[in-house]
Short mmCIF file of C-alpha atoms and ligand atoms in Angstrom, two decimals:
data_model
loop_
_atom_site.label_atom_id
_atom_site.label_comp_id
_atom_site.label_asym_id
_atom_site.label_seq_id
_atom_site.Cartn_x
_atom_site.Cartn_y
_atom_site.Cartn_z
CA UNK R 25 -3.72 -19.55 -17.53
CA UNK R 26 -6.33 -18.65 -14.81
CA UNK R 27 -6.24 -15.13 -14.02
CA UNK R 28 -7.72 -15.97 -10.36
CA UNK R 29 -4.71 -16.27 -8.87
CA UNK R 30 -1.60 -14.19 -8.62
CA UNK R 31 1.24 -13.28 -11.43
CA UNK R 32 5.00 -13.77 -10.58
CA UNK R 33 4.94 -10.28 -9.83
CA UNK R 34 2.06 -10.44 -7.46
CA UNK R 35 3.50 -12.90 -5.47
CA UNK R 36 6.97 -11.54 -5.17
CA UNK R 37 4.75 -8.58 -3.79
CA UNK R 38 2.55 -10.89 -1.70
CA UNK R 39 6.00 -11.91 -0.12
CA UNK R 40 6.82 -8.07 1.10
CA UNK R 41 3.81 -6.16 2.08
CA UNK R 42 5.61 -3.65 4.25
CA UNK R 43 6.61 -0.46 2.28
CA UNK R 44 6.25 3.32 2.35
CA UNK R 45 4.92 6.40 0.58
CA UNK R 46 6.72 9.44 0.60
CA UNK R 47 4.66 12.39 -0.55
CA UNK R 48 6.92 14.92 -1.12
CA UNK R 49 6.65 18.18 -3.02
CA UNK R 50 4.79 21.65 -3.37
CA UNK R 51 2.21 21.23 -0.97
CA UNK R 52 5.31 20.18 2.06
CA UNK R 53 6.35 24.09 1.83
CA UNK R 54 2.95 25.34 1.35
CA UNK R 55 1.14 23.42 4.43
CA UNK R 56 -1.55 22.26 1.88
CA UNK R 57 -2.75 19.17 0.75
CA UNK R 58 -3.75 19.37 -2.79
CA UNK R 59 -2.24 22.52 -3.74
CA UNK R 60 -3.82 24.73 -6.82
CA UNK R 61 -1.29 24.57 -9.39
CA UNK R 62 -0.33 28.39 -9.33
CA UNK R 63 2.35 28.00 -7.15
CA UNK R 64 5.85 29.28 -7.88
CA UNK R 65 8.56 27.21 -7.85
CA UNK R 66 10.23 29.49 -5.96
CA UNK R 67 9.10 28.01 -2.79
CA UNK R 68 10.42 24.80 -3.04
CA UNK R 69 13.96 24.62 -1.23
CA UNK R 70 14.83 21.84 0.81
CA UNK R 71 18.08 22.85 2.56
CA UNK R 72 18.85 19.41 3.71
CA UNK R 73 17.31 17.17 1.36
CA UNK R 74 18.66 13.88 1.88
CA UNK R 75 16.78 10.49 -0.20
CA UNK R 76 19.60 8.39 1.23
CA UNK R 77 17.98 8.74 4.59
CA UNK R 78 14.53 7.63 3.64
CA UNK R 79 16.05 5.24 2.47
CA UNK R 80 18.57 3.82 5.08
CA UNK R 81 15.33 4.44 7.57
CA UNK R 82 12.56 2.37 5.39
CA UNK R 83 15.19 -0.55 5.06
CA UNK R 84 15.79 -0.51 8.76
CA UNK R 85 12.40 -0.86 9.82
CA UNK R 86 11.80 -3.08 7.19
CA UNK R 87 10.35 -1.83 4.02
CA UNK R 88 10.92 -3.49 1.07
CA UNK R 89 10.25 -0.62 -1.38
CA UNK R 90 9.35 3.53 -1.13
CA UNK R 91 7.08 5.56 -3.76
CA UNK R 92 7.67 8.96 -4.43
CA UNK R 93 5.24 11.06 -5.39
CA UNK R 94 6.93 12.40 -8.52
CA UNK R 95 3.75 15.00 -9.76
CA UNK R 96 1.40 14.95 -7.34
CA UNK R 97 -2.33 16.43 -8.02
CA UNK R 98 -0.43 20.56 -8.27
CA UNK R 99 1.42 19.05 -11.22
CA UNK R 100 4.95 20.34 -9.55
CA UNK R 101 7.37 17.83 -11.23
CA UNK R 102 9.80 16.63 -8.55
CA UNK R 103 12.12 15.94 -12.01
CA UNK R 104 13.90 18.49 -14.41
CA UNK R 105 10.52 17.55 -17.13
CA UNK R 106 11.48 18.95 -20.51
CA UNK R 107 7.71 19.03 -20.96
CA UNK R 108 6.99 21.70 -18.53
CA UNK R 109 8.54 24.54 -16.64
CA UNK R 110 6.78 23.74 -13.55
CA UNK R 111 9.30 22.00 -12.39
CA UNK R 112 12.33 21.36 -9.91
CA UNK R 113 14.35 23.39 -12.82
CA UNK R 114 12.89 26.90 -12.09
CA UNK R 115 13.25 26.13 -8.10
CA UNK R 116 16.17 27.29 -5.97
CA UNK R 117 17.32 23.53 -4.62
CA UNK R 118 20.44 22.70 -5.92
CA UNK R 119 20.26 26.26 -8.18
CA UNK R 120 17.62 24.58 -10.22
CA UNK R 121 19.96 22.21 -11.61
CA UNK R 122 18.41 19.07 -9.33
CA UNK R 123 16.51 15.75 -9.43
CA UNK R 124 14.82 14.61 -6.16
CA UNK R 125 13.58 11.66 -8.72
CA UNK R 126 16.99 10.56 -9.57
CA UNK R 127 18.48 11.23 -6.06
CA UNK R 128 15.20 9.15 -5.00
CA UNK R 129 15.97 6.05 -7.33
CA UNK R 130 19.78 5.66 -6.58
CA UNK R 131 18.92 6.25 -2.93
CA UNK R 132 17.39 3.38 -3.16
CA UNK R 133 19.07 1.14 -5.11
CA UNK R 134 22.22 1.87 -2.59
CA UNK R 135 20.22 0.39 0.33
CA UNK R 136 18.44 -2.26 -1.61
CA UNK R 137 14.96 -1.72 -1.18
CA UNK R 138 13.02 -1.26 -4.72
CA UNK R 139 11.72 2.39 -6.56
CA UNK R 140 8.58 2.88 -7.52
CA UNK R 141 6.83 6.04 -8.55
CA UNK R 142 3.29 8.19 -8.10
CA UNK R 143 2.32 10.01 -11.28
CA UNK R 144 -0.71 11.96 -10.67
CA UNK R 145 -3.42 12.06 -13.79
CA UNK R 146 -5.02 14.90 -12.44
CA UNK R 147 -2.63 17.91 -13.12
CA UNK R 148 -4.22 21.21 -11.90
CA UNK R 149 -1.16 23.12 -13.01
CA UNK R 150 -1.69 22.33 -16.65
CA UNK R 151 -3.46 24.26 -19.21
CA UNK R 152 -4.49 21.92 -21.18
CA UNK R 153 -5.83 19.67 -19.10
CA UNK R 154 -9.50 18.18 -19.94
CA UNK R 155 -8.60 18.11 -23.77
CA UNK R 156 -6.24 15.08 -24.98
CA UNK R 157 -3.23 17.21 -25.64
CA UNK R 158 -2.87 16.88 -21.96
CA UNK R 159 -3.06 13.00 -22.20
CA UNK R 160 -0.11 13.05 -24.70
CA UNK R 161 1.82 15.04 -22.06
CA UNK R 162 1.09 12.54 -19.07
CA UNK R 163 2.32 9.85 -22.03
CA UNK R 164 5.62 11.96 -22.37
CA UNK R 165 6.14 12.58 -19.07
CA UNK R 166 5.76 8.27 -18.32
CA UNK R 167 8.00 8.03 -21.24
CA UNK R 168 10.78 10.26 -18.98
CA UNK R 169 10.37 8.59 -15.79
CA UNK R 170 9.41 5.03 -16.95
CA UNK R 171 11.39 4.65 -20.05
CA UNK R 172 14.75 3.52 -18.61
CA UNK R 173 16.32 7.24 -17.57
CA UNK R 174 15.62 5.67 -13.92
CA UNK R 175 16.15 2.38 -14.11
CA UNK R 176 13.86 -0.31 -12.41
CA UNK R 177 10.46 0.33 -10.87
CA UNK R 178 8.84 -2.02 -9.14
CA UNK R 179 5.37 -0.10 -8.28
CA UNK R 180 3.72 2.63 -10.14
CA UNK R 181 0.65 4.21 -8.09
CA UNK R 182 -2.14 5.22 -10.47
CA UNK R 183 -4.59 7.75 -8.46
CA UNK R 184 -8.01 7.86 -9.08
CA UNK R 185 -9.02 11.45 -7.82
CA UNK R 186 -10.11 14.71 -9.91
CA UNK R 187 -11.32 17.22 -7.85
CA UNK R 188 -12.28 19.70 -10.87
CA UNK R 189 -11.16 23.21 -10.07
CA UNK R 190 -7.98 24.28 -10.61
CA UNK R 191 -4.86 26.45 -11.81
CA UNK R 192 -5.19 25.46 -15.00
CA UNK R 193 -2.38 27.57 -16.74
CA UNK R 194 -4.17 30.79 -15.14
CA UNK R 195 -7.47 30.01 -16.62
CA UNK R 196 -8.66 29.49 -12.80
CA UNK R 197 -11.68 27.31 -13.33
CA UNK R 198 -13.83 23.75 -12.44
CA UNK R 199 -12.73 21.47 -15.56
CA UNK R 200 -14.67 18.04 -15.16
CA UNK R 201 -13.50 15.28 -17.09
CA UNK R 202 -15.17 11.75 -18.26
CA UNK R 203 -13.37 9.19 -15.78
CA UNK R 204 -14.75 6.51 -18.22
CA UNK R 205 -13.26 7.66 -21.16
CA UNK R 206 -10.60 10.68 -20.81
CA UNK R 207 -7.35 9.09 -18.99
CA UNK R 208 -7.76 5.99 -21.56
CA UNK R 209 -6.40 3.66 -18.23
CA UNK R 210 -5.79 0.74 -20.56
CA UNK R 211 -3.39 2.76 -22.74
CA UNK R 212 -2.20 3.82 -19.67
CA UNK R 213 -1.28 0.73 -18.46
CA UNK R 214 -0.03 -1.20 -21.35
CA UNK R 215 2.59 1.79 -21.64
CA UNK R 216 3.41 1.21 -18.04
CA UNK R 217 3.97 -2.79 -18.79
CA UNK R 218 5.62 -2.06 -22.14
CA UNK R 219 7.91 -0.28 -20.27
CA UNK R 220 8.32 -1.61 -16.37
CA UNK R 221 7.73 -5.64 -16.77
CA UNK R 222 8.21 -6.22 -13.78
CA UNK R 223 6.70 -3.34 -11.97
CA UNK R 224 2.88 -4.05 -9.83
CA UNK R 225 0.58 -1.54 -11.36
CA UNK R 226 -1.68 -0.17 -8.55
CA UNK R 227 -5.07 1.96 -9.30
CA UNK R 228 -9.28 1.50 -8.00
CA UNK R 229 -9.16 -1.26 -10.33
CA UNK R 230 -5.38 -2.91 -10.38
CA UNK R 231 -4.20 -4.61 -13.30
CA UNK R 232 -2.19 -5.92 -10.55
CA UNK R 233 -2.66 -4.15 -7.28
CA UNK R 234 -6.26 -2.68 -6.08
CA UNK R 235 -7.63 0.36 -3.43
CA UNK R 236 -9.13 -1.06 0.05
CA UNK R 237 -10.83 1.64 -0.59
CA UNK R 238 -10.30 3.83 2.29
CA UNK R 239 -7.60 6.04 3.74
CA UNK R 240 -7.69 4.81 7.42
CA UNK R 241 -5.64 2.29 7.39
CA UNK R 242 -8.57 -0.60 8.05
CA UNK R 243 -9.93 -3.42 6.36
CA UNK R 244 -12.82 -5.99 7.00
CA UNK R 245 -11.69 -9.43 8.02
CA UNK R 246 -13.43 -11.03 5.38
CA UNK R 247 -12.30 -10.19 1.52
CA UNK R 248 -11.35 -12.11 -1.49
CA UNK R 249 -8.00 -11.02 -3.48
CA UNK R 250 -10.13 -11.89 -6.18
CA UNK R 251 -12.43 -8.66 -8.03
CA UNK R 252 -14.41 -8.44 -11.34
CA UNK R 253 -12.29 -5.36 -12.93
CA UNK R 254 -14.92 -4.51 -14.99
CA UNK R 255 -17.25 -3.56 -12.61
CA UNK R 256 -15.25 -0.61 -11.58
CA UNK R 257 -14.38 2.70 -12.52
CA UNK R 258 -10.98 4.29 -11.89
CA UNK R 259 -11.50 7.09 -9.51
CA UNK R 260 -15.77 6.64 -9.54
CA UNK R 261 -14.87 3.40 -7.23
CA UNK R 262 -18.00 1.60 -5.05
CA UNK R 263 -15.53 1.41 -1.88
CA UNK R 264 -17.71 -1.22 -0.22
CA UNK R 265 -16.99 -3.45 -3.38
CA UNK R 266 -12.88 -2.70 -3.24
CA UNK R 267 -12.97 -3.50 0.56
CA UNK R 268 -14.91 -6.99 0.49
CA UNK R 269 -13.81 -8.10 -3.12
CA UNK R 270 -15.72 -10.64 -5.21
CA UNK R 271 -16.20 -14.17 -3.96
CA UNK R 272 -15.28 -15.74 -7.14
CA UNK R 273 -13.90 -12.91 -9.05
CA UNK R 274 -12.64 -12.88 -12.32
CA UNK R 275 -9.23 -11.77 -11.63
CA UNK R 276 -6.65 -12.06 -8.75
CA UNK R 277 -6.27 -8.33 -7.74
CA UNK R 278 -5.74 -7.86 -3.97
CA UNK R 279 -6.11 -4.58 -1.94
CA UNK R 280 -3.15 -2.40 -1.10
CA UNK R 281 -3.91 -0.68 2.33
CA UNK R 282 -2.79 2.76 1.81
CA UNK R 283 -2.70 5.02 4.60
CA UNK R 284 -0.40 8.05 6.11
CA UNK R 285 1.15 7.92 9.43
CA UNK R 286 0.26 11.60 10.34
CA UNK R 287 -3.20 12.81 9.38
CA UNK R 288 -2.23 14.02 5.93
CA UNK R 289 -0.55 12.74 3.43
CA UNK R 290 2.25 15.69 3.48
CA UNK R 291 3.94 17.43 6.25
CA UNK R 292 2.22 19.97 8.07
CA UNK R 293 3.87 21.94 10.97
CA UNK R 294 0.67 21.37 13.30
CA UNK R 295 0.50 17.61 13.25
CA UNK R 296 2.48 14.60 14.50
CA UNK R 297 2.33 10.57 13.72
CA UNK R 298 -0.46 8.21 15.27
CA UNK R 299 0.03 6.86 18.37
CA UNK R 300 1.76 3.28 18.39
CA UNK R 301 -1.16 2.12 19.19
CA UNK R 302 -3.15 3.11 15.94
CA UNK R 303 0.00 1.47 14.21
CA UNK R 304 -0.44 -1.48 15.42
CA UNK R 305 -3.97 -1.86 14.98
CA UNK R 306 -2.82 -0.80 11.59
CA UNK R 307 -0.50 -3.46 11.03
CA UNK R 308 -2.99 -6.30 11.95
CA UNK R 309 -5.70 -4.86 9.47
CA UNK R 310 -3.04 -4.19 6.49
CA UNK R 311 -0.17 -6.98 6.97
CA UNK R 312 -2.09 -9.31 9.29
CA UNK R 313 -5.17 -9.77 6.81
CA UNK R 314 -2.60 -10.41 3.97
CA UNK R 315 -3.06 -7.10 1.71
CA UNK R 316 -0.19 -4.86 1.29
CA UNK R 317 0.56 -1.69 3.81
CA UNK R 318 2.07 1.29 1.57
CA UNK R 319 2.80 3.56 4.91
CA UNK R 320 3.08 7.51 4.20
CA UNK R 321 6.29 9.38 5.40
CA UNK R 322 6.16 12.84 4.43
CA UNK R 323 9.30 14.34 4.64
CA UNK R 324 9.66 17.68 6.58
CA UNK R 325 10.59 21.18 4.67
CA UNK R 326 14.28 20.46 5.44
CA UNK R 327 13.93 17.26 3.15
CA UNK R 328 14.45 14.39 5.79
CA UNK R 329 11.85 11.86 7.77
CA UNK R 330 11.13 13.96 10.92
CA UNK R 331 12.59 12.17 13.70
CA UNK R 332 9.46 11.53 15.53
CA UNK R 333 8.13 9.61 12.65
CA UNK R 334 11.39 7.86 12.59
CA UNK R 335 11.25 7.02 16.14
CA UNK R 336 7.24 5.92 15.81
CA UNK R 337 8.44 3.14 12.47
CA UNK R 338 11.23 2.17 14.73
CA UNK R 339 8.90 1.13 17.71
CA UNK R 340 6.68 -0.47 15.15
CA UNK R 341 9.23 -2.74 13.87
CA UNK R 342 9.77 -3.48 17.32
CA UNK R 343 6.38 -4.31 18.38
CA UNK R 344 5.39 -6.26 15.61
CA UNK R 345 9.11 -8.59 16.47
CA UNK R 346 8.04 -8.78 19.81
CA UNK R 347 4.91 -9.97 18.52
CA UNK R 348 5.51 -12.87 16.48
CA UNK R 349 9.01 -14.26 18.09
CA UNK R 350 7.92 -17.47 19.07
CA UNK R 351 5.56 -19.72 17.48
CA UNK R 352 4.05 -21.72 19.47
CA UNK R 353 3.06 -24.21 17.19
CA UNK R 354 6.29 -25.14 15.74
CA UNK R 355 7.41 -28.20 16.90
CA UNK R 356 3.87 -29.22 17.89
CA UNK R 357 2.21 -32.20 17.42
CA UNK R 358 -0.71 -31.42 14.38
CA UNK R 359 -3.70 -33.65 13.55
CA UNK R 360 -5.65 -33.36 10.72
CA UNK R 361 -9.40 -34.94 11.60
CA UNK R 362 -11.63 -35.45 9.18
CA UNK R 363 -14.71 -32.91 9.76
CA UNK R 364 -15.87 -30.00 6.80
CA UNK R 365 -13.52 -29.38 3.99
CA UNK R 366 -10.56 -29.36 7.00
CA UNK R 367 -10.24 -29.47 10.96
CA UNK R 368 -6.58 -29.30 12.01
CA UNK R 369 -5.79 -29.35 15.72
CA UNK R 370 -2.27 -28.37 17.36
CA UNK R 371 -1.94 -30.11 20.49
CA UNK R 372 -0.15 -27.97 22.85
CA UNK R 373 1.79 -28.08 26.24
CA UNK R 374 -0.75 -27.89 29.47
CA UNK R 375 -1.71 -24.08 30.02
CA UNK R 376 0.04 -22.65 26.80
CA UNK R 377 -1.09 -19.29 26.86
CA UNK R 378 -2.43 -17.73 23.37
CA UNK R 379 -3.30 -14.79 22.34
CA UNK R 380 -3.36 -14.82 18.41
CA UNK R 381 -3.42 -17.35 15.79
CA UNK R 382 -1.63 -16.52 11.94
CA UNK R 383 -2.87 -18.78 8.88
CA UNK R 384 -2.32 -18.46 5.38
CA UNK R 385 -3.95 -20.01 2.43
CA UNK R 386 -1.37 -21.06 -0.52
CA UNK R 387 -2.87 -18.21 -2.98
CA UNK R 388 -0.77 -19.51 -5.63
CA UNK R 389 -3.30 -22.41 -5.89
CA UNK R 390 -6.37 -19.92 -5.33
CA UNK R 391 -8.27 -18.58 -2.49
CA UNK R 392 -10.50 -20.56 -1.60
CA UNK R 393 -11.65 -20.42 2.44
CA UNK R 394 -14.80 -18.88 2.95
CA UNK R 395 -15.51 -19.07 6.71
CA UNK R 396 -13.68 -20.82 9.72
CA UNK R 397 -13.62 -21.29 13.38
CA UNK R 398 -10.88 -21.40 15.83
CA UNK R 399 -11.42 -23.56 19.19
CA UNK R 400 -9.32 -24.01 22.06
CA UNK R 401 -9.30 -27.39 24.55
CA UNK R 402 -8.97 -26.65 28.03
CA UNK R 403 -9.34 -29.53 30.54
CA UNK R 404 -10.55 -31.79 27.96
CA UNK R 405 -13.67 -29.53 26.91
CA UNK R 406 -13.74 -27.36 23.53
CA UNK R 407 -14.62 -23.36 23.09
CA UNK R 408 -15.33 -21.53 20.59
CA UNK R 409 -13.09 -18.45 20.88
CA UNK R 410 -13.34 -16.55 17.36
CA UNK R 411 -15.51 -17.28 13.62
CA UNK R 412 -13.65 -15.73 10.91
CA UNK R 413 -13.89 -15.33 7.88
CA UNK R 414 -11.31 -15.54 4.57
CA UNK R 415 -7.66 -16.64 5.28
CA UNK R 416 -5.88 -15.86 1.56
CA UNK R 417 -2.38 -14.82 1.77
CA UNK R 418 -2.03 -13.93 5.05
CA UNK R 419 -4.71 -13.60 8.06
CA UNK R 420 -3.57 -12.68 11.90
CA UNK R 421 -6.35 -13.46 14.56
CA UNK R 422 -6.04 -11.72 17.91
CA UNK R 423 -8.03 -12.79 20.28
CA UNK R 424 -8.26 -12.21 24.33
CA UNK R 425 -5.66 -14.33 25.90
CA UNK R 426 -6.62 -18.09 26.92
CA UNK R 427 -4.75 -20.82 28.69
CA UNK R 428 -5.40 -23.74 26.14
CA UNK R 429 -4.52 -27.45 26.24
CA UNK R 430 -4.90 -27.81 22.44
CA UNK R 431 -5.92 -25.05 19.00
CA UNK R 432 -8.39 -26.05 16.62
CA UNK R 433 -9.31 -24.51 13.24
CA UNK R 434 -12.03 -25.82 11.56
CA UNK R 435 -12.88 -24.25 7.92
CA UNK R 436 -16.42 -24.31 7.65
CA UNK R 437 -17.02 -23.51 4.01
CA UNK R 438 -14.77 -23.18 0.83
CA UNK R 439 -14.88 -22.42 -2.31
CA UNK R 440 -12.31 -25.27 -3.78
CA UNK R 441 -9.74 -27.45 -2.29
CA UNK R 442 -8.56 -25.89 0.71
CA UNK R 443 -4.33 -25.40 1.59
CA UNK R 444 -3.69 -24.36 4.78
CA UNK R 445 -0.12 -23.76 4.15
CA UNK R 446 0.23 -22.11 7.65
CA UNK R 447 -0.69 -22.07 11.29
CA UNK R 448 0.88 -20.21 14.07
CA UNK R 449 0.00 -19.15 17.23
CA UNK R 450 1.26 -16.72 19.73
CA UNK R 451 1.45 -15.28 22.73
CA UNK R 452 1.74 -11.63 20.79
CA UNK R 453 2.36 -7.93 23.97
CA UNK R 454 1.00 -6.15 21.34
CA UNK R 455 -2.17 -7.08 20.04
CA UNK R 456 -4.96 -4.54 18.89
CA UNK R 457 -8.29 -5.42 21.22
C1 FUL M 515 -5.43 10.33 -3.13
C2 FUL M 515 -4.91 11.76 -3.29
O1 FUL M 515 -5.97 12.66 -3.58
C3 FUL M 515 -4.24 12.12 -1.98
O2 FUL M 515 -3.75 13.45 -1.99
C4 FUL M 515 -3.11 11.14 -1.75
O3 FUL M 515 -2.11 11.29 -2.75
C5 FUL M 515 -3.64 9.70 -1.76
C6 FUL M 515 -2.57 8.67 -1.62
O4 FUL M 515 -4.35 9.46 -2.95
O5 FUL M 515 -6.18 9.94 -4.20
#
């Protein structure tokens, strides 16, 4: 079995690439981002806290799964552990006798969209972190939340960063660890498959799902869903190398696009979402280049979506069905001409006007385009109107708006046998240019 292209379980994820983060926790009544560790769990209380409304608002807009952060980076655990006190237990939500983490999973199983669960490594609440009896306590804790308790996940989100100072069980002080050696990732990760089959396994390196390897929501529109794991170290990534991929990589690890729709990844009083502009553009460089978007929603102190987020996914999901209603392609007569490894040309109604063209690659068989061309015929003459680059999964080409007669795409250089499975084109009100 070739491991250059994807698993069952990366293409059922290749087949829904919309879905949402939800950091949640600590650092959303604390305004902070990665909080120390020290806090109390006192502060933690939200009044109105409500996972079936994540839930009902991530199917609506169409998500097909949410991750929780269940221990984020201050090592507050969002579940009743019984491996720590720093918990939801010693918290005055639900008089310490609640589970956002079970609320979370059945919240979602009731609207039918899939679980899946953040874990932090780096835990700068615990005391004995930097020696391996921490290690066996991040194995306990995936035992807890992985082991069956709550049920089905179908992503778990293995982070890469270590910051070094910390709580530390008071000891207040920089602990640096050996991100080679001291997490043991493939121990990690065989737990994780030992336990959730069927779950993707994201980190810098996969086994199933990598980083793009930045936090802005872009990607380049060339890259290969194929990487050479090897090369990389979890949480010591070379970005440059997650963002491009390997032409002719060993494995078939595409990027997850990870990015928050406010400027942090919690809630913070003083900021709002992105403009639906930035979402867009978003979209096309998550969705439309075929990698996965996992879109942040951090929940407000009272526990829900705020409603301007809500209202900012809604308009998304509108924009982006506005954008892709009619294909004007379908129903076209297609030609396939003999010229480079393939030249297919749509011939269209006079003056069809076009603003975008979507092809995919079947990545079942391999990736395999390198470099094409799309042309457009108008009164009997050919232009050149974009060169671009991979296809894979899923690529979306905006372009500005032409009155064409006839589409041509011409791949210009491939790797293998070329599939162009799909090509679209549309005359898209929201495109990103
Ligand atoms: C990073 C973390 O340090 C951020 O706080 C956030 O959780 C992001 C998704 O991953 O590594």
């Amino acid at each position: 079995m070739t491991t250059r292209v994807p698993s069952a379980r990366q293409m059922h994820w290749h087949e829904h690439p919309f879905y949402g983060f939800v950091h949640f926790g600590m650092n959303t009544f604390t305004d902070q981002e990665w909080g120390s560790g020290g806090e109390d769990p006192a502060l933690f209380n939200p009044a109105q806290l409500d996972c079936r409304q994540w839930a009902r608002v991530a199917k609506e807009v169409g998500m097909q799964r949410l991750i929780l952060t269940a221990k984020h980076h201050d090592g507050f655990c969002l579940w009743p552990s019984r491996w720590t006190e720093h918990s939801v237990k010693h918290s005055p939500w639900k008089g310490g006798r609640g589970d956002v983490v079970a609320e979370f999973v059945e919240a979602c199983a009731t609207e039918g969209i899939e679980a899946g669960l953040y874990l932090s490594p780096w835990d700068r609440n615990h005391g004995a972190y930097g020696q391996p009896e921490y290690v066996e306590y991040y194995h306990r804790q995936m035992d807890e939340l992985f082991g069956g308790a709550y049920g089905k996940l179908y992503e778990i989100w293995l982070d890469g960063a270590n910051g070094g100072d910390g709580w530390y069980g008071g000891a207040n002080e920089r602990r640096e660890i050996d991100r080679r050696t001291y997490y043991d990732f493939p121990r990690i990760i065989d737990k994780i498959r030992t336990l959730q089959p069927d779950a993707v396994i994201f980190s810098d390196a996969g086994p199933d799902i990598r980083w793009i390897g930045n936090e802005s929501g872009t990607s380049e529109p060339a890259c290969w869903g194929t990487i050479d794991p090897s090369k990389i170290v979890i949480g010591d990534a070379d970005c440059s190398y997650l963002a491009a991929g390997e032409e002719g990589g060993t494995h078939w690890i595409p990027p997850e696009v990870d990015v928050s729709i406010r400027p942090g990844w919690f809630w913070h009083p003083s900021e709002a979402p992105h403009s639906l502009r930035r979402l867009i553009s978003i979209w096309f460089t998550s969705v439309g280049h075929g990698h996965g978007l996992n879109l942040n929603i951090p929940p407000d102190r009272s526990g829900l979506f705020a409603e301007e987020d809500v209202l900012q996914l809604r308009a998304l999901r509108h924009a982006v069905e506005a954008n892709f209603r009619t294909d004007l392609a379908e129903g076209a007569e297609i030609e396939d001409v003999p010229d480079g490894p393939l030249t297919r040309v749509v011939h269209l109604p006079p003056k069809t006007r076009a603003n975008c063209v979507h092809l995919e690659e079947q990545v079942e068989k391999g990736q395999h385009i390198a470099a094409f061309e799309v042309d457009v015929r108008q009164d009997g003459a050919w232009h050149r109107i974009v060169k671009g680059g991979t296809v894979g999964a899923r690529m979306f080409v905006p372009f500005e708006a032409v009155l064409a007669e006839a589409l041509r795409v011409r791949v210009t250089r491939a790797i293998g046998p070329v599939t162009l499975s799909r090509l679209s084109l549309y005359h898209a009100p929201n495109v990103p240019l």
